[in-house]
mmCIF file of C-alpha atoms and ligand atoms in Angstrom:
data_model
loop_
_atom_site.group_PDB
_atom_site.id
_atom_site.type_symbol
_atom_site.label_atom_id
_atom_site.label_comp_id
_atom_site.label_asym_id
_atom_site.label_seq_id
_atom_site.Cartn_x
_atom_site.Cartn_y
_atom_site.Cartn_z
ATOM 1 C CA MET A 1 18.316 9.315 -13.969
ATOM 2 C CA ILE A 2 17.114 12.310 -16.122
ATOM 3 C CA GLY A 3 19.071 15.072 -17.364
ATOM 4 C CA ARG A 4 18.535 18.116 -19.618
ATOM 5 C CA GLY A 5 18.634 16.005 -22.851
ATOM 6 C CA GLY A 6 16.164 13.617 -21.502
ATOM 7 C CA ILE A 7 16.761 10.178 -19.823
ATOM 8 C CA LYS A 8 20.275 9.586 -19.214
ATOM 9 C CA HIS A 9 20.506 6.455 -17.547
ATOM 10 C CA ILE A 10 18.299 3.459 -16.808
ATOM 11 C CA ASP A 11 18.670 0.786 -14.326
ATOM 12 C CA PHE A 12 16.558 -2.662 -15.116
ATOM 13 C CA ILE A 13 15.581 -5.057 -12.497
ATOM 14 C CA GLU A 14 14.821 -8.276 -14.192
ATOM 15 C CA PRO A 15 14.999 -11.698 -12.347
ATOM 16 C CA THR A 16 14.647 -14.316 -15.429
ATOM 17 C CA THR A 17 17.523 -14.818 -17.903
ATOM 18 C CA LYS A 18 14.774 -14.557 -20.871
ATOM 19 C CA GLY A 19 13.934 -11.100 -19.731
ATOM 20 C CA GLN A 20 17.435 -9.985 -19.423
ATOM 21 C CA GLN A 21 18.209 -11.402 -22.840
ATOM 22 C CA ASP A 22 15.106 -9.476 -24.275
ATOM 23 C CA LEU A 23 16.310 -6.366 -22.663
ATOM 24 C CA LYS A 24 19.802 -6.614 -24.120
ATOM 25 C CA TRP A 25 18.488 -7.631 -27.499
ATOM 26 C CA LEU A 26 16.440 -4.552 -27.440
ATOM 27 C CA TYR A 27 18.997 -2.004 -26.499
ATOM 28 C CA GLN A 28 21.499 -3.551 -29.084
ATOM 29 C CA SER A 29 19.118 -3.623 -31.730
ATOM 30 C CA ARG A 30 18.520 0.240 -31.256
ATOM 31 C CA LYS A 31 22.126 0.781 -31.054
ATOM 32 C CA ILE A 32 21.988 2.346 -27.445
ATOM 33 C CA PRO A 33 25.276 2.295 -25.821
ATOM 34 C CA SER A 34 25.616 -0.238 -23.011
ATOM 35 C CA ASP A 35 26.971 2.700 -20.492
ATOM 36 C CA LYS A 36 23.372 4.068 -20.717
ATOM 37 C CA TYR A 37 21.692 1.001 -18.850
ATOM 38 C CA ASN A 38 22.200 -1.732 -16.226
ATOM 39 C CA ILE A 39 20.560 -4.859 -15.717
ATOM 40 C CA TYR A 40 20.195 -6.199 -12.239
ATOM 41 C CA PRO A 41 19.603 -9.785 -12.529
ATOM 42 C CA CYS A 42 17.390 -10.125 -9.139
ATOM 43 C CA VAL A 43 13.840 -9.479 -8.148
ATOM 44 C CA VAL A 44 13.191 -6.047 -6.814
ATOM 45 C CA GLU A 45 12.957 -7.074 -3.220
ATOM 46 C CA ASP A 46 16.612 -8.181 -3.289
ATOM 47 C CA PHE A 47 17.863 -5.142 -5.059
ATOM 48 C CA ALA A 48 20.544 -4.181 -2.804
ATOM 49 C CA GLU A 49 21.877 -0.790 -4.419
ATOM 50 C CA ASN A 50 21.182 2.271 -2.140
ATOM 51 C CA LYS A 51 19.887 4.556 -4.899
ATOM 52 C CA GLN A 52 17.029 6.874 -5.161
ATOM 53 C CA TYR A 53 15.470 7.482 -8.892
ATOM 54 C CA ASP A 54 13.828 10.240 -10.649
ATOM 55 C CA ILE A 55 11.209 7.691 -12.024
ATOM 56 C CA VAL A 56 10.548 4.117 -10.897
ATOM 57 C CA ILE A 57 8.287 2.039 -13.142
ATOM 58 C CA ALA A 58 6.661 -1.251 -12.007
ATOM 59 C CA GLU A 59 5.106 -2.688 -15.013
ATOM 60 C CA GLY A 60 2.872 -5.857 -15.266
ATOM 61 C CA PHE A 61 3.973 -7.869 -12.303
ATOM 62 C CA LEU A 62 2.215 -6.554 -9.022
ATOM 63 C CA ASP A 63 -0.882 -8.304 -9.651
ATOM 64 C CA ASP A 64 0.893 -11.575 -9.801
ATOM 65 C CA MET A 65 2.517 -11.410 -6.310
ATOM 66 C CA ASN A 66 1.509 -12.395 -2.859
ATOM 67 C CA ASN A 67 3.985 -9.844 -1.231
ATOM 68 C CA GLN A 68 2.612 -6.383 -2.831
ATOM 69 C CA GLU A 69 3.063 -4.477 0.245
ATOM 70 C CA GLU A 70 6.667 -5.388 0.615
ATOM 71 C CA ILE A 71 7.358 -4.482 -3.109
ATOM 72 C CA ILE A 72 5.531 -1.268 -2.833
ATOM 73 C CA ARG A 73 7.752 -0.257 0.361
ATOM 74 C CA LYS A 74 10.812 -1.084 -1.745
ATOM 75 C CA LEU A 75 9.720 0.791 -4.795
ATOM 76 C CA SER A 76 8.910 3.747 -2.794
ATOM 77 C CA SER A 77 12.381 3.782 -0.909
ATOM 78 C CA MET A 78 13.733 3.681 -4.384
ATOM 79 C CA CYS A 79 12.131 7.076 -5.672
ATOM 80 C CA ARG A 80 13.490 10.312 -4.507
ATOM 81 C CA PRO A 81 11.249 12.915 -3.053
ATOM 82 C CA GLY A 82 9.598 14.863 -6.058
ATOM 83 C CA GLY A 83 10.303 11.646 -8.199
ATOM 84 C CA ILE A 84 7.658 9.691 -9.942
ATOM 85 C CA ILE A 85 6.294 6.213 -9.496
ATOM 86 C CA VAL A 86 4.104 4.280 -12.008
ATOM 87 C CA VAL A 87 2.715 1.125 -11.281
ATOM 88 C CA THR A 88 0.428 -1.312 -13.447
ATOM 89 C CA CYS A 89 -2.893 -2.373 -11.667
ATOM 90 C CA ALA A 90 -5.195 -5.341 -12.932
ATOM 91 C CA ASP A 91 -8.286 -7.116 -11.495
ATOM 92 C CA SER A 92 -10.844 -9.496 -12.213
ATOM 93 C CA VAL A 93 -13.076 -6.695 -13.899
ATOM 94 C CA GLY A 94 -10.463 -5.606 -16.416
ATOM 95 C CA TYR A 95 -9.786 -9.353 -17.111
ATOM 96 C CA PHE A 96 -13.120 -10.742 -17.313
ATOM 97 C CA VAL A 97 -13.330 -10.939 -21.146
ATOM 98 C CA GLU A 98 -10.037 -12.304 -21.414
ATOM 99 C CA ILE A 99 -10.820 -15.012 -18.645
ATOM 100 C CA MET A 100 -13.663 -15.947 -20.956
ATOM 101 C CA LYS A 101 -11.674 -16.083 -23.924
ATOM 102 C CA ARG A 102 -9.177 -18.388 -21.758
ATOM 103 C CA LEU A 103 -12.257 -20.725 -20.940
ATOM 104 C CA MET A 104 -13.094 -20.774 -24.528
ATOM 105 C CA ALA A 105 -9.573 -21.591 -25.414
ATOM 106 C CA GLN A 106 -9.227 -24.163 -22.886
ATOM 107 C CA VAL A 107 -12.202 -26.136 -24.104
ATOM 108 C CA LEU A 108 -11.457 -25.699 -27.859
ATOM 109 C CA ALA A 109 -7.847 -27.063 -27.383
ATOM 110 C CA LYS A 110 -8.320 -29.585 -24.777
ATOM 111 C CA ASP A 111 -7.221 -32.570 -26.895
ATOM 112 C CA ILE A 112 -4.099 -30.978 -28.072
ATOM 113 C CA GLU A 113 -1.346 -32.340 -25.700
ATOM 114 C CA ASP A 114 1.794 -30.844 -27.426
ATOM 115 C CA PHE A 115 2.493 -27.371 -26.145
ATOM 116 C CA GLU A 116 3.879 -25.930 -29.419
ATOM 117 C CA GLU A 117 1.097 -27.425 -31.430
ATOM 118 C CA LYS A 118 -1.599 -25.871 -28.934
ATOM 119 C CA VAL A 119 0.243 -22.376 -29.091
ATOM 120 C CA GLU A 120 0.193 -22.643 -32.758
ATOM 121 C CA PHE A 121 -3.572 -23.579 -33.067
ATOM 122 C CA LEU A 122 -4.554 -20.836 -30.436
ATOM 123 C CA THR A 123 -2.667 -18.260 -32.286
ATOM 124 C CA LYS A 124 -4.418 -18.977 -35.513
ATOM 125 C CA PHE A 125 -7.581 -18.808 -33.608
ATOM 126 C CA PHE A 126 -7.002 -15.511 -31.641
ATOM 127 C CA GLU A 127 -4.825 -13.545 -34.296
ATOM 128 C CA PRO A 128 -7.984 -12.205 -36.194
ATOM 129 C CA GLN A 129 -9.509 -11.189 -33.031
ATOM 130 C CA LEU A 130 -6.334 -9.210 -31.812
ATOM 131 C CA LYS A 131 -6.185 -7.615 -35.168
ATOM 132 C CA THR A 132 -9.634 -6.016 -34.515
ATOM 133 C CA LEU A 133 -7.948 -4.387 -31.420
ATOM 134 C CA LYS A 134 -7.170 -0.733 -32.067
ATOM 135 C CA GLY A 135 -3.662 0.228 -31.125
ATOM 136 C CA CYS A 136 -2.510 -3.481 -30.459
ATOM 137 C CA SER A 137 1.156 -4.065 -31.684
ATOM 138 C CA ARG A 138 1.573 -7.339 -29.591
ATOM 139 C CA PRO A 139 2.300 -10.315 -31.725
ATOM 140 C CA ALA A 140 -0.623 -12.940 -31.407
ATOM 141 C CA ARG A 141 1.777 -15.540 -30.344
ATOM 142 C CA ASP A 142 2.994 -13.644 -27.539
ATOM 143 C CA TRP A 143 -0.559 -12.709 -26.405
ATOM 144 C CA VAL A 144 -1.524 -16.353 -26.364
ATOM 145 C CA LEU A 145 1.394 -17.245 -24.233
ATOM 146 C CA ASP A 146 0.745 -14.638 -21.699
ATOM 147 C CA CYS A 147 -2.914 -14.553 -21.430
ATOM 148 C CA ILE A 148 -4.121 -18.033 -22.181
ATOM 149 C CA MET A 149 -1.228 -20.430 -21.834
ATOM 150 C CA TRP A 150 0.498 -19.075 -18.647
ATOM 151 C CA SER A 151 -1.084 -18.100 -15.297
ATOM 152 C CA SER A 152 -0.284 -14.404 -15.157
ATOM 153 C CA ILE A 153 -3.845 -13.353 -15.689
ATOM 154 C CA ASN A 154 -5.510 -15.982 -14.088
ATOM 155 C CA ASN A 155 -4.004 -16.204 -10.309
ATOM 156 C CA LYS A 156 -5.619 -15.561 -7.111
ATOM 157 C CA TYR A 157 -4.242 -12.269 -6.440
ATOM 158 C CA SER A 158 -5.313 -8.667 -7.532
ATOM 159 C CA PHE A 159 -3.791 -5.470 -7.618
ATOM 160 C CA ASP A 160 -6.608 -2.900 -8.241
ATOM 161 C CA LEU A 161 -6.506 1.101 -8.410
ATOM 162 C CA ASN A 162 -7.882 1.116 -4.650
ATOM 163 C CA LYS A 163 -5.240 -1.127 -3.354
ATOM 164 C CA ALA A 164 -2.412 1.219 -5.457
ATOM 165 C CA LEU A 165 -4.090 4.293 -4.086
ATOM 166 C CA ASP A 166 -4.228 2.808 -0.297
ATOM 167 C CA LEU A 167 -0.584 1.584 -0.389
ATOM 168 C CA LEU A 168 0.874 4.763 -1.908
ATOM 169 C CA LYS A 169 -1.241 7.358 -0.579
ATOM 170 C CA LYS A 170 0.911 8.202 2.654
ATOM 171 C CA GLU A 171 4.065 8.956 0.787
ATOM 172 C CA PHE A 172 2.812 10.110 -2.510
ATOM 173 C CA TYR A 173 0.445 12.507 -4.472
ATOM 174 C CA VAL A 174 -1.798 11.018 -7.115
ATOM 175 C CA LEU A 175 -0.955 12.258 -10.588
ATOM 176 C CA GLY A 176 -3.432 10.451 -12.664
ATOM 177 C CA SER A 177 -4.231 7.077 -14.378
ATOM 178 C CA SER A 178 -4.753 5.501 -17.645
ATOM 179 C CA PRO A 179 -7.484 5.230 -18.554
ATOM 180 C CA ASN A 180 -7.994 8.175 -16.819
ATOM 181 C CA LEU A 181 -10.732 7.655 -14.070
ATOM 182 C CA PHE A 182 -9.949 10.653 -11.678
ATOM 183 C CA THR A 183 -11.248 14.108 -11.667
ATOM 184 C CA ASP A 184 -9.898 16.467 -8.943
ATOM 185 C CA TYR A 185 -12.684 18.521 -7.556
ATOM 186 C CA SER A 186 -10.828 20.070 -4.829
ATOM 187 C CA TRP A 187 -11.347 23.939 -4.600
ATOM 188 C CA TYR A 188 -8.825 26.411 -3.195
ATOM 189 C CA GLN A 189 -10.806 27.187 -0.185
ATOM 190 C CA ASP A 190 -11.386 23.394 0.669
ATOM 191 C CA VAL A 191 -8.174 22.885 2.653
ATOM 192 C CA TRP A 192 -9.175 19.441 4.098
ATOM 193 C CA HIS A 193 -10.375 18.004 0.841
ATOM 194 C CA ASP A 194 -9.289 14.242 0.752
ATOM 195 C CA THR A 195 -8.364 13.810 -2.811
ATOM 196 C CA VAL A 196 -7.502 10.076 -2.307
ATOM 197 C CA LEU A 197 -11.015 9.448 -0.900
ATOM 198 C CA GLU A 198 -12.700 11.210 -3.561
ATOM 199 C CA TYR A 199 -10.646 9.058 -6.248
ATOM 200 C CA LYS A 200 -11.516 5.870 -4.299
ATOM 201 C CA LYS A 201 -15.163 6.793 -4.464
ATOM 202 C CA GLN A 202 -15.030 7.752 -8.318
ATOM 203 C CA PHE A 203 -13.254 4.448 -8.845
ATOM 204 C CA SER A 204 -16.288 2.526 -7.131
ATOM 205 C CA VAL A 205 -18.601 3.916 -9.327
ATOM 206 C CA LYS A 206 -16.848 3.954 -12.494
ATOM 207 C CA ARG A 207 -14.980 0.515 -12.140
ATOM 208 C CA MET A 208 -17.366 -1.181 -14.754
ATOM 209 C CA SER A 209 -15.739 1.003 -17.587
ATOM 210 C CA LEU A 210 -12.712 -1.276 -17.314
ATOM 211 C CA LEU A 211 -14.890 -4.307 -18.560
ATOM 212 C CA MET A 212 -14.202 -3.599 -22.453
ATOM 213 C CA ALA A 213 -11.674 -1.471 -24.428
ATOM 214 C CA GLY A 214 -13.501 1.129 -26.263
ATOM 215 C CA MET A 215 -16.682 1.275 -24.161
ATOM 216 C CA ARG A 216 -17.838 4.530 -23.003
ATOM 217 C CA GLU A 217 -17.402 5.286 -19.438
ATOM 218 C CA THR A 218 -20.091 3.829 -17.452
ATOM 219 C CA GLU A 219 -21.183 4.635 -13.766
ATOM 220 C CA SER A 220 -22.984 2.285 -11.448
ATOM 221 C CA GLN A 221 -24.204 2.123 -7.863
ATOM 222 C CA GLU A 222 -21.315 1.318 -5.442
ATOM 223 C CA GLU A 223 -23.289 -1.499 -4.013
ATOM 224 C CA THR A 224 -23.836 -3.103 -7.542
ATOM 225 C CA VAL A 225 -20.056 -2.597 -8.327
ATOM 226 C CA ASN A 226 -19.051 -4.252 -5.152
ATOM 227 C CA LYS A 227 -21.422 -7.357 -6.033
ATOM 228 C CA LEU A 228 -20.209 -7.634 -9.315
ATOM 229 C CA VAL A 229 -16.360 -7.514 -8.295
ATOM 230 C CA CYS A 230 -17.260 -10.520 -5.957
ATOM 231 C CA PHE A 231 -18.750 -12.382 -8.831
ATOM 232 C CA PHE A 232 -15.883 -11.811 -11.195
ATOM 233 C CA ASP A 233 -13.493 -12.654 -8.488
ATOM 234 C CA ASP A 234 -15.494 -16.152 -8.101
ATOM 235 C CA ILE A 235 -15.738 -16.580 -12.013
ATOM 236 C CA ARG A 236 -11.958 -16.120 -12.337
ATOM 237 C CA ASP A 237 -11.419 -18.643 -9.424
ATOM 238 C CA VAL A 238 -13.910 -21.208 -11.045
ATOM 239 C CA GLU A 239 -12.196 -20.872 -14.460
ATOM 240 C CA PHE A 240 -8.981 -21.670 -12.846
ATOM 241 C CA LYS A 241 -10.758 -24.785 -11.189
ATOM 242 C CA TYR A 242 -11.828 -25.949 -14.687
ATOM 243 C CA GLU A 243 -8.389 -25.585 -16.039
ATOM 244 C CA GLU A 244 -6.827 -27.760 -13.193
ATOM 245 C CA THR A 245 -9.439 -30.488 -13.381
ATOM 246 C CA ARG A 246 -11.111 -30.271 -16.803
ATOM 247 C CA ASP A 247 -14.486 -31.201 -14.924
ATOM 248 C CA GLU A 248 -17.448 -29.626 -16.975
ATOM 249 C CA LYS A 249 -19.356 -28.916 -13.762
ATOM 250 C CA TYR A 250 -17.218 -25.710 -13.655
ATOM 251 C CA ILE A 251 -18.483 -24.448 -16.910
ATOM 252 C CA VAL A 252 -21.981 -24.831 -15.734
ATOM 253 C CA ALA A 253 -21.098 -23.017 -12.462
ATOM 254 C CA ILE A 254 -19.850 -20.186 -14.404
ATOM 255 C CA GLU A 255 -23.091 -20.235 -16.612
ATOM 256 C CA ASP A 256 -24.999 -19.972 -13.442
ATOM 257 C CA MET A 257 -23.068 -16.996 -11.996
ATOM 258 C CA LEU A 258 -23.337 -15.146 -15.466
ATOM 259 C CA CYS A 259 -27.183 -15.962 -15.340
ATOM 260 C CA LYS A 260 -27.038 -14.152 -11.716
ATOM 261 C CA ILE A 261 -25.336 -11.094 -12.930
ATOM 262 C CA SER A 262 -27.055 -10.462 -16.206
ATOM 263 C CA PRO A 263 -29.664 -8.154 -14.803
ATOM 264 C CA MET A 264 -26.911 -6.046 -13.226
ATOM 265 C CA ILE A 265 -24.683 -6.069 -16.277
ATOM 266 C CA LYS A 266 -27.717 -4.939 -18.478
ATOM 267 C CA LYS A 267 -28.539 -2.024 -16.053
ATOM 268 C CA ALA A 268 -24.844 -1.173 -15.999
ATOM 269 C CA ASP A 269 -24.028 -0.970 -19.647
ATOM 270 C CA ASN A 270 -26.107 -1.908 -22.730
ATOM 271 C CA HIS A 271 -23.112 -1.881 -25.117
ATOM 272 C CA PHE A 272 -21.142 -4.494 -23.052
ATOM 273 C CA PHE A 273 -24.480 -6.214 -22.198
ATOM 274 C CA THR A 274 -24.485 -7.453 -26.135
ATOM 275 C CA VAL A 275 -21.111 -9.013 -25.480
ATOM 276 C CA PHE A 276 -22.072 -10.372 -22.352
ATOM 277 C CA GLN A 277 -24.983 -12.254 -23.946
ATOM 278 C CA GLN A 278 -22.581 -13.502 -26.694
ATOM 279 C CA ILE A 279 -20.391 -15.005 -23.887
ATOM 280 C CA GLN A 280 -23.251 -16.587 -22.473
ATOM 281 C CA LEU A 281 -24.323 -17.979 -25.656
ATOM 282 C CA SER A 282 -20.791 -19.370 -26.532
ATOM 283 C CA LEU A 283 -20.627 -21.139 -23.223
ATOM 284 C CA ARG A 284 -24.014 -22.790 -23.963
ATOM 285 C CA ASP A 285 -22.808 -23.824 -27.334
ATOM 286 C CA ILE A 286 -19.552 -25.010 -26.033
ATOM 287 C CA SER A 287 -21.399 -27.339 -23.632
ATOM 288 C CA LEU A 288 -23.853 -28.483 -26.390
ATOM 289 C CA ASN A 289 -20.782 -28.953 -28.931
ATOM 290 C CA GLN A 290 -22.240 -26.421 -31.107
ATOM 291 C CA PHE A 291 -19.720 -23.712 -30.888
ATOM 292 C CA ASP A 292 -19.240 -21.603 -33.992
ATOM 293 C CA ILE A 293 -17.108 -18.557 -33.639
ATOM 294 C CA SER A 294 -19.228 -16.634 -36.283
ATOM 295 C CA LYS A 295 -21.954 -16.425 -33.985
ATOM 296 C CA TYR A 296 -20.401 -14.180 -31.488
ATOM 297 C CA PRO A 297 -18.898 -11.316 -33.410
ATOM 298 C CA GLN A 298 -18.850 -8.936 -30.677
ATOM 299 C CA PHE A 299 -17.134 -11.140 -28.281
ATOM 300 C CA PHE A 300 -14.806 -11.965 -30.774
ATOM 301 C CA GLN A 301 -13.748 -8.214 -31.031
ATOM 302 C CA ALA A 302 -14.047 -7.636 -27.435
ATOM 303 C CA PHE A 303 -10.959 -7.212 -24.958
ATOM 304 C CA GLY A 304 -10.880 -5.979 -21.426
ATOM 305 C CA ARG A 305 -9.186 -2.743 -20.260
ATOM 306 C CA SER A 306 -7.044 -5.393 -18.570
ATOM 307 C CA GLN A 307 -4.237 -3.237 -17.455
ATOM 308 C CA GLN A 308 -4.363 0.245 -15.886
ATOM 309 C CA TYR A 309 -1.416 2.561 -15.170
ATOM 310 C CA ILE A 310 -1.425 4.868 -12.119
ATOM 311 C CA ALA A 311 1.201 7.654 -11.538
ATOM 312 C CA PHE A 312 2.240 9.247 -8.140
ATOM 313 C CA GLU A 313 4.729 11.804 -7.079
ATOM 314 C CA LYS A 314 6.553 11.345 -3.932
ATOM 315 C CA LYS A 315 5.951 13.944 -1.189
ATOM 316 C CA ASN A 316 8.890 15.770 0.345
ATOM 317 C CA LEU A 317 7.869 14.907 4.030
ATOM 318 C CA ASN A 318 10.651 17.126 5.238
ATOM 319 C CA GLU A 319 9.334 20.337 3.707
HETATM 320 C C1 LIG B 1 4.710 -8.613 -17.749
HETATM 321 S S1 LIG B 1 6.367 -8.355 -17.677
HETATM 322 C C2 LIG B 1 6.309 -6.797 -18.285
HETATM 323 C C3 LIG B 1 7.958 -6.543 -18.652
HETATM 324 C C4 LIG B 1 8.237 -5.365 -19.428
HETATM 325 N N1 LIG B 1 7.649 -4.095 -18.576
HETATM 326 C C5 LIG B 1 7.695 -5.233 -20.700
HETATM 327 O O1 LIG B 1 6.835 -4.393 -21.154
HETATM 328 O O2 LIG B 1 8.048 -6.112 -21.496
HETATM 329 C C6 LIG B 1 6.646 -8.629 -16.100
HETATM 330 C C7 LIG B 1 8.024 -8.622 -15.760
HETATM 331 O O3 LIG B 1 8.231 -8.346 -14.366
HETATM 332 C C8 LIG B 1 9.442 -9.273 -13.910
HETATM 333 N N2 LIG B 1 9.193 -9.578 -12.501
HETATM 334 C C9 LIG B 1 8.324 -10.517 -11.950
HETATM 335 N N3 LIG B 1 8.640 -10.387 -10.509
HETATM 336 C C10 LIG B 1 9.377 -9.561 -10.281
HETATM 337 C C11 LIG B 1 9.991 -8.811 -9.014
HETATM 338 N N4 LIG B 1 9.691 -9.521 -7.780
HETATM 339 N N5 LIG B 1 11.126 -8.047 -9.191
HETATM 340 C C12 LIG B 1 11.392 -7.486 -10.550
HETATM 341 N N6 LIG B 1 10.824 -7.908 -11.704
HETATM 342 C C13 LIG B 1 9.907 -9.088 -11.503
HETATM 343 C C14 LIG B 1 9.198 -10.735 -15.006
HETATM 344 O O4 LIG B 1 10.263 -11.390 -14.960
HETATM 345 C C15 LIG B 1 8.710 -9.782 -16.225
HETATM 346 O O5 LIG B 1 9.846 -9.636 -16.878
#
């Protein structure tokens, strides 16, 4: 709920005990009175309060779910007309660099059985890399747990910006995204202008800009982008198979796929191509037992634009 002085009240929906504890700790440590927020210990699908909110935020979980449509329907019913909804999107393009770092980590730490020991080893390994990421305030250990040890970035689902636009377009207007990928070219006389279709086209050509934080916006042909997206999906699946089996044939399969897409990546973006070549080199070195992190400085510093945010305003369909 929002009032004149800003946000008056927040309802959190958080199914896990750890998440609930973290929220309580955060609010108590900021000395925010407990009547300013509620925590509902359930999944959003089971949220039974009949309330409509000014702002609904679904942060960082939709891409991990197999019932995205059900969740979007629920979230949409919780937003008042004129209210705002913000959802996080993620796909195998924005996660490509992270998936490659994940593969590297799985190989380098494959002989460490103890969970804590593994986390410690990987935290030491990735901390200097994360320090090069502008604006990153997340502790390296948390990043390692989320991105390397758990399955959150490496599942078989995706929730990309196209899907968010498709699922929300009927009931919502698009306000914008972060990173900002959409330009509204509608003109006052063009009453039939289909903004969502226009945005989907823009996403289809600009999508490779998600490959790496800090890279300039890049445009590629839609056909090339579609091919690359299929490859990135496959690479993510094969990496997951490697994690399950530790069979090195999957690393070879990834090397083959990288070889196939190399000309397309070169054409798409020269800056990213340097990183891409270092990823290829690091995989080759891993296979030959010659891995040396100092040989891949650009890969070391690279991170994907792994999560994107998109905001919508609910239409008042009765007007
Ligand atoms: C990546 S975290 C982001 C959390 C929070 N926004 C933050 O910045 O720390 C995703 C959160 O979504 C929660 N979650 C997962 N599935 C959910 C569901 N179906 N309904 C509500 N929350 C869910 C998880 O427990 C987790 O706390």
